[in-house]
């Protein structure tokens, strides 16, 4: 089983949410061999610290559905990890991604709307969209959130890693503290033939923390996959679901050998709590 000790801390002044991967033990696939966590000799605390910024668009009148936001954030992490600008030796983001992975893996989720969102999208990065609304209401044909229709599809922009103390000014002032999201209706049962990021039924997480944890789960799965499985997932558009497991299912998942995210317990939940199990078909035992 791949497991990772993770910490999550919320800064009440800035509203940032940081999730930190500390250690992991990986399998034998080619992806796992290339995981930065194979290099135990690296002192991650001493290395310069970087964070992966994610900004979710949350319009005041019509925020996205919670599950859609979690799934979109997880896909955004995968899109960046697989982007040629991050993977090619001479890619413009490659050095930043390597520096980020050499230190503790931090993800920071912040919110934006209106002019804040427009400024954020002006920076180098990738915007990933979730499910489009089923319909728009009269007077809200442009989907700007002014009507009373269903939640808009989530929008998450992921940026190349930045130094812990070197955030672009357009992102530094954004906040996530005090913001949570709801599902207007219970999400449907996931397609079990595809990847599912299972959330623990035993812990409660804010939307920002859950987005970061889902991103951790997606990243663990990506590192465990071999090159062929990675390519297939990417070519399919990174389909995945994020769902909360039943208590019975959760016990099975955490002992199944699938990648598990564990929290160090600095905020919100108890130390050692398992938060996410990354259930990808290619990683399931026969």
Short mmCIF file of N, CA, C and O in Angstrom, two decimals, residues 4-61:
data_model
loop_
_atom_site.label_atom_id
_atom_site.label_comp_id
_atom_site.label_asym_id
_atom_site.label_seq_id
_atom_site.Cartn_x
_atom_site.Cartn_y
_atom_site.Cartn_z
N UNK A 4 0.87 8.18 2.51
CA UNK A 4 1.59 9.43 2.67
C UNK A 4 1.12 10.13 3.93
O UNK A 4 -0.07 10.16 4.22
N UNK A 5 2.06 10.63 4.70
CA UNK A 5 1.71 11.47 5.82
C UNK A 5 1.51 12.87 5.29
O UNK A 5 2.38 13.41 4.61
N UNK A 6 0.39 13.46 5.57
CA UNK A 6 0.08 14.78 5.05
C UNK A 6 -0.33 15.68 6.18
O UNK A 6 -0.89 15.25 7.17
N UNK A 7 -0.03 16.94 6.04
CA UNK A 7 -0.51 17.91 7.01
C UNK A 7 -1.30 18.97 6.29
O UNK A 7 -1.07 19.24 5.12
N UNK A 8 -2.25 19.54 6.96
CA UNK A 8 -3.05 20.61 6.38
C UNK A 8 -3.18 21.70 7.42
O UNK A 8 -3.51 21.44 8.57
N UNK A 9 -2.90 22.90 7.04
CA UNK A 9 -3.00 23.99 7.98
C UNK A 9 -3.67 25.18 7.33
O UNK A 9 -3.42 25.49 6.18
N UNK A 10 -4.55 25.84 8.06
CA UNK A 10 -5.25 27.00 7.55
C UNK A 10 -4.75 28.22 8.29
O UNK A 10 -4.77 28.29 9.51
N UNK A 11 -4.27 29.19 7.54
CA UNK A 11 -3.81 30.44 8.11
C UNK A 11 -5.00 31.38 8.20
O UNK A 11 -5.57 31.77 7.19
N UNK A 12 -5.41 31.72 9.41
CA UNK A 12 -6.63 32.50 9.59
C UNK A 12 -6.50 33.92 9.06
O UNK A 12 -7.49 34.57 8.78
N UNK A 13 -5.28 34.40 8.90
CA UNK A 13 -5.11 35.76 8.39
C UNK A 13 -5.19 35.80 6.87
O UNK A 13 -5.80 36.70 6.30
N UNK A 14 -4.56 34.83 6.21
CA UNK A 14 -4.53 34.86 4.76
C UNK A 14 -5.59 33.96 4.14
O UNK A 14 -5.90 34.08 2.97
N UNK A 15 -6.13 33.06 4.95
CA UNK A 15 -7.12 32.14 4.42
C UNK A 15 -6.55 31.09 3.50
O UNK A 15 -7.28 30.43 2.77
N UNK A 16 -5.25 30.88 3.51
CA UNK A 16 -4.66 29.88 2.63
C UNK A 16 -4.78 28.51 3.25
O UNK A 16 -4.78 28.35 4.46
N UNK A 17 -4.86 27.54 2.40
CA UNK A 17 -4.89 26.15 2.85
C UNK A 17 -3.71 25.44 2.25
O UNK A 17 -3.48 25.48 1.05
N UNK A 18 -2.91 24.80 3.09
CA UNK A 18 -1.70 24.14 2.65
C UNK A 18 -1.75 22.68 3.06
O UNK A 18 -1.97 22.38 4.22
N UNK A 19 -1.53 21.80 2.12
CA UNK A 19 -1.42 20.38 2.42
C UNK A 19 -0.01 19.94 2.10
O UNK A 19 0.50 20.22 1.03
N UNK A 20 0.62 19.25 3.03
CA UNK A 20 2.03 18.91 2.89
C UNK A 20 2.22 17.41 2.90
O UNK A 20 1.87 16.75 3.87
N UNK A 21 2.78 16.87 1.81
CA UNK A 21 3.14 15.47 1.75
C UNK A 21 4.50 15.31 2.38
O UNK A 21 5.44 16.03 2.06
N UNK A 22 4.65 14.34 3.27
CA UNK A 22 5.93 14.16 3.92
C UNK A 22 6.66 12.94 3.43
O UNK A 22 7.79 13.02 2.98
N UNK A 23 6.04 11.76 3.52
CA UNK A 23 6.75 10.55 3.11
C UNK A 23 5.81 9.66 2.33
O UNK A 23 4.61 9.71 2.48
N UNK A 24 6.39 8.83 1.50
CA UNK A 24 5.57 7.86 0.77
C UNK A 24 6.40 6.63 0.45
O UNK A 24 7.62 6.69 0.35
N UNK A 25 5.72 5.52 0.29
CA UNK A 25 6.37 4.27 -0.10
C UNK A 25 5.65 3.77 -1.32
O UNK A 25 4.44 3.57 -1.30
N UNK A 26 6.37 3.53 -2.39
CA UNK A 26 5.75 3.31 -3.67
C UNK A 26 5.96 1.90 -4.18
O UNK A 26 6.82 1.16 -3.71
N UNK A 27 5.18 1.57 -5.18
CA UNK A 27 5.25 0.27 -5.82
C UNK A 27 6.36 0.20 -6.84
O UNK A 27 7.33 0.93 -6.77
N UNK A 28 6.18 -0.65 -7.84
CA UNK A 28 7.28 -0.91 -8.76
C UNK A 28 7.01 -0.47 -10.18
O UNK A 28 7.82 -0.73 -11.06
N UNK A 29 5.88 0.20 -10.45
CA UNK A 29 5.63 0.66 -11.80
C UNK A 29 6.62 1.72 -12.21
O UNK A 29 7.30 2.33 -11.38
N UNK A 30 6.72 1.99 -13.52
CA UNK A 30 7.68 2.99 -13.98
C UNK A 30 7.36 4.36 -13.43
O UNK A 30 8.25 5.15 -13.15
N UNK A 31 6.07 4.64 -13.27
CA UNK A 31 5.70 5.92 -12.66
C UNK A 31 6.20 6.01 -11.24
O UNK A 31 6.74 7.02 -10.80
N UNK A 32 6.03 4.93 -10.48
CA UNK A 32 6.48 4.92 -9.09
C UNK A 32 7.99 5.11 -9.01
O UNK A 32 8.49 5.77 -8.12
N UNK A 33 8.73 4.49 -9.93
CA UNK A 33 10.20 4.64 -9.89
C UNK A 33 10.61 6.09 -10.11
O UNK A 33 11.66 6.52 -9.64
N UNK A 34 9.78 6.83 -10.85
CA UNK A 34 10.12 8.21 -11.12
C UNK A 34 9.58 9.18 -10.08
O UNK A 34 9.82 10.37 -10.16
N UNK A 35 8.86 8.66 -9.10
CA UNK A 35 8.31 9.54 -8.07
C UNK A 35 9.43 10.21 -7.29
O UNK A 35 10.41 9.57 -6.91
N UNK A 36 9.31 11.51 -7.00
CA UNK A 36 10.34 12.18 -6.21
C UNK A 36 10.45 11.60 -4.81
O UNK A 36 11.48 11.73 -4.16
N UNK A 37 9.40 10.93 -4.32
CA UNK A 37 9.46 10.40 -2.98
C UNK A 37 10.24 9.10 -2.90
O UNK A 37 10.37 8.51 -1.83
N UNK A 38 10.80 8.64 -4.04
CA UNK A 38 11.71 7.52 -4.01
C UNK A 38 13.07 7.94 -3.47
O UNK A 38 13.88 7.11 -3.09
N UNK A 39 13.34 9.23 -3.46
CA UNK A 39 14.68 9.72 -3.12
C UNK A 39 14.72 10.08 -1.64
O UNK A 39 14.62 11.25 -1.26
N UNK A 40 14.89 9.10 -0.79
CA UNK A 40 14.82 9.32 0.66
C UNK A 40 15.99 10.13 1.19
O UNK A 40 15.92 10.66 2.29
N UNK A 41 17.05 10.23 0.39
CA UNK A 41 18.20 10.99 0.89
C UNK A 41 17.97 12.49 0.84
O UNK A 41 18.72 13.26 1.44
N UNK A 42 16.93 12.91 0.16
CA UNK A 42 16.66 14.34 0.06
C UNK A 42 16.08 14.85 1.37
O UNK A 42 15.14 14.29 1.90
N UNK A 43 16.65 15.92 1.90
CA UNK A 43 16.12 16.55 3.10
C UNK A 43 15.06 17.56 2.66
O UNK A 43 15.37 18.68 2.25
N UNK A 44 13.82 17.16 2.73
CA UNK A 44 12.75 17.99 2.20
C UNK A 44 12.49 19.23 3.04
O UNK A 44 12.02 20.23 2.54
N UNK A 45 12.78 19.16 4.33
CA UNK A 45 12.57 20.34 5.16
C UNK A 45 13.64 21.40 4.88
O UNK A 45 13.37 22.60 4.98
N UNK A 46 14.84 20.96 4.54
CA UNK A 46 15.93 21.90 4.30
C UNK A 46 15.86 22.51 2.90
O UNK A 46 16.41 23.58 2.66
N UNK A 47 15.20 21.84 1.99
CA UNK A 47 15.11 22.32 0.62
C UNK A 47 14.23 23.58 0.56
O UNK A 47 13.34 23.76 1.40
N UNK A 48 14.47 24.45 -0.41
CA UNK A 48 13.57 25.61 -0.59
C UNK A 48 12.14 25.13 -0.79
O UNK A 48 11.90 24.17 -1.52
N UNK A 49 11.22 25.78 -0.13
CA UNK A 49 9.84 25.32 -0.13
C UNK A 49 9.02 26.03 -1.21
O UNK A 49 9.08 27.25 -1.36
N UNK A 50 8.25 25.24 -1.96
CA UNK A 50 7.38 25.75 -3.01
C UNK A 50 5.96 25.27 -2.75
O UNK A 50 5.73 24.32 -2.00
N UNK A 51 5.01 25.95 -3.37
CA UNK A 51 3.60 25.55 -3.27
C UNK A 51 3.00 25.52 -4.65
O UNK A 51 3.42 26.24 -5.56
N UNK A 52 2.00 24.65 -4.82
CA UNK A 52 1.23 24.60 -6.06
C UNK A 52 -0.06 25.38 -5.84
O UNK A 52 -0.93 24.94 -5.10
N UNK A 53 -0.21 26.55 -6.47
CA UNK A 53 -1.43 27.33 -6.27
C UNK A 53 -2.58 26.82 -7.13
O UNK A 53 -2.41 26.53 -8.31
N UNK A 54 -3.74 26.71 -6.52
CA UNK A 54 -4.98 26.43 -7.23
C UNK A 54 -5.99 27.50 -6.83
O UNK A 54 -6.14 27.80 -5.64
N UNK A 55 -6.64 28.08 -7.80
CA UNK A 55 -7.66 29.10 -7.53
C UNK A 55 -8.98 28.61 -8.09
O UNK A 55 -9.07 28.26 -9.27
N UNK A 56 -9.99 28.58 -7.24
CA UNK A 56 -11.32 28.16 -7.65
C UNK A 56 -12.19 29.41 -7.81
O UNK A 56 -12.17 30.31 -6.97
N UNK A 57 -12.92 29.46 -8.89
CA UNK A 57 -13.83 30.57 -9.12
C UNK A 57 -15.11 30.34 -8.32
O UNK A 57 -15.80 29.33 -8.52
N UNK A 58 -15.41 31.24 -7.41
CA UNK A 58 -16.61 31.14 -6.60
C UNK A 58 -17.35 32.47 -6.67
O UNK A 58 -17.04 33.41 -5.93
N UNK A 59 -18.28 32.57 -7.60
CA UNK A 59 -19.10 33.76 -7.69
C UNK A 59 -20.09 33.75 -6.54
O UNK A 59 -20.69 32.72 -6.21
N UNK A 60 -20.28 34.90 -5.93
CA UNK A 60 -21.08 35.00 -4.72
C UNK A 60 -22.50 34.50 -4.94
O UNK A 60 -23.08 33.80 -4.10
N UNK A 61 -23.11 34.86 -6.07
CA UNK A 61 -24.51 34.52 -6.30
C UNK A 61 -24.70 33.06 -6.71
O UNK A 61 -25.79 32.51 -6.51
#
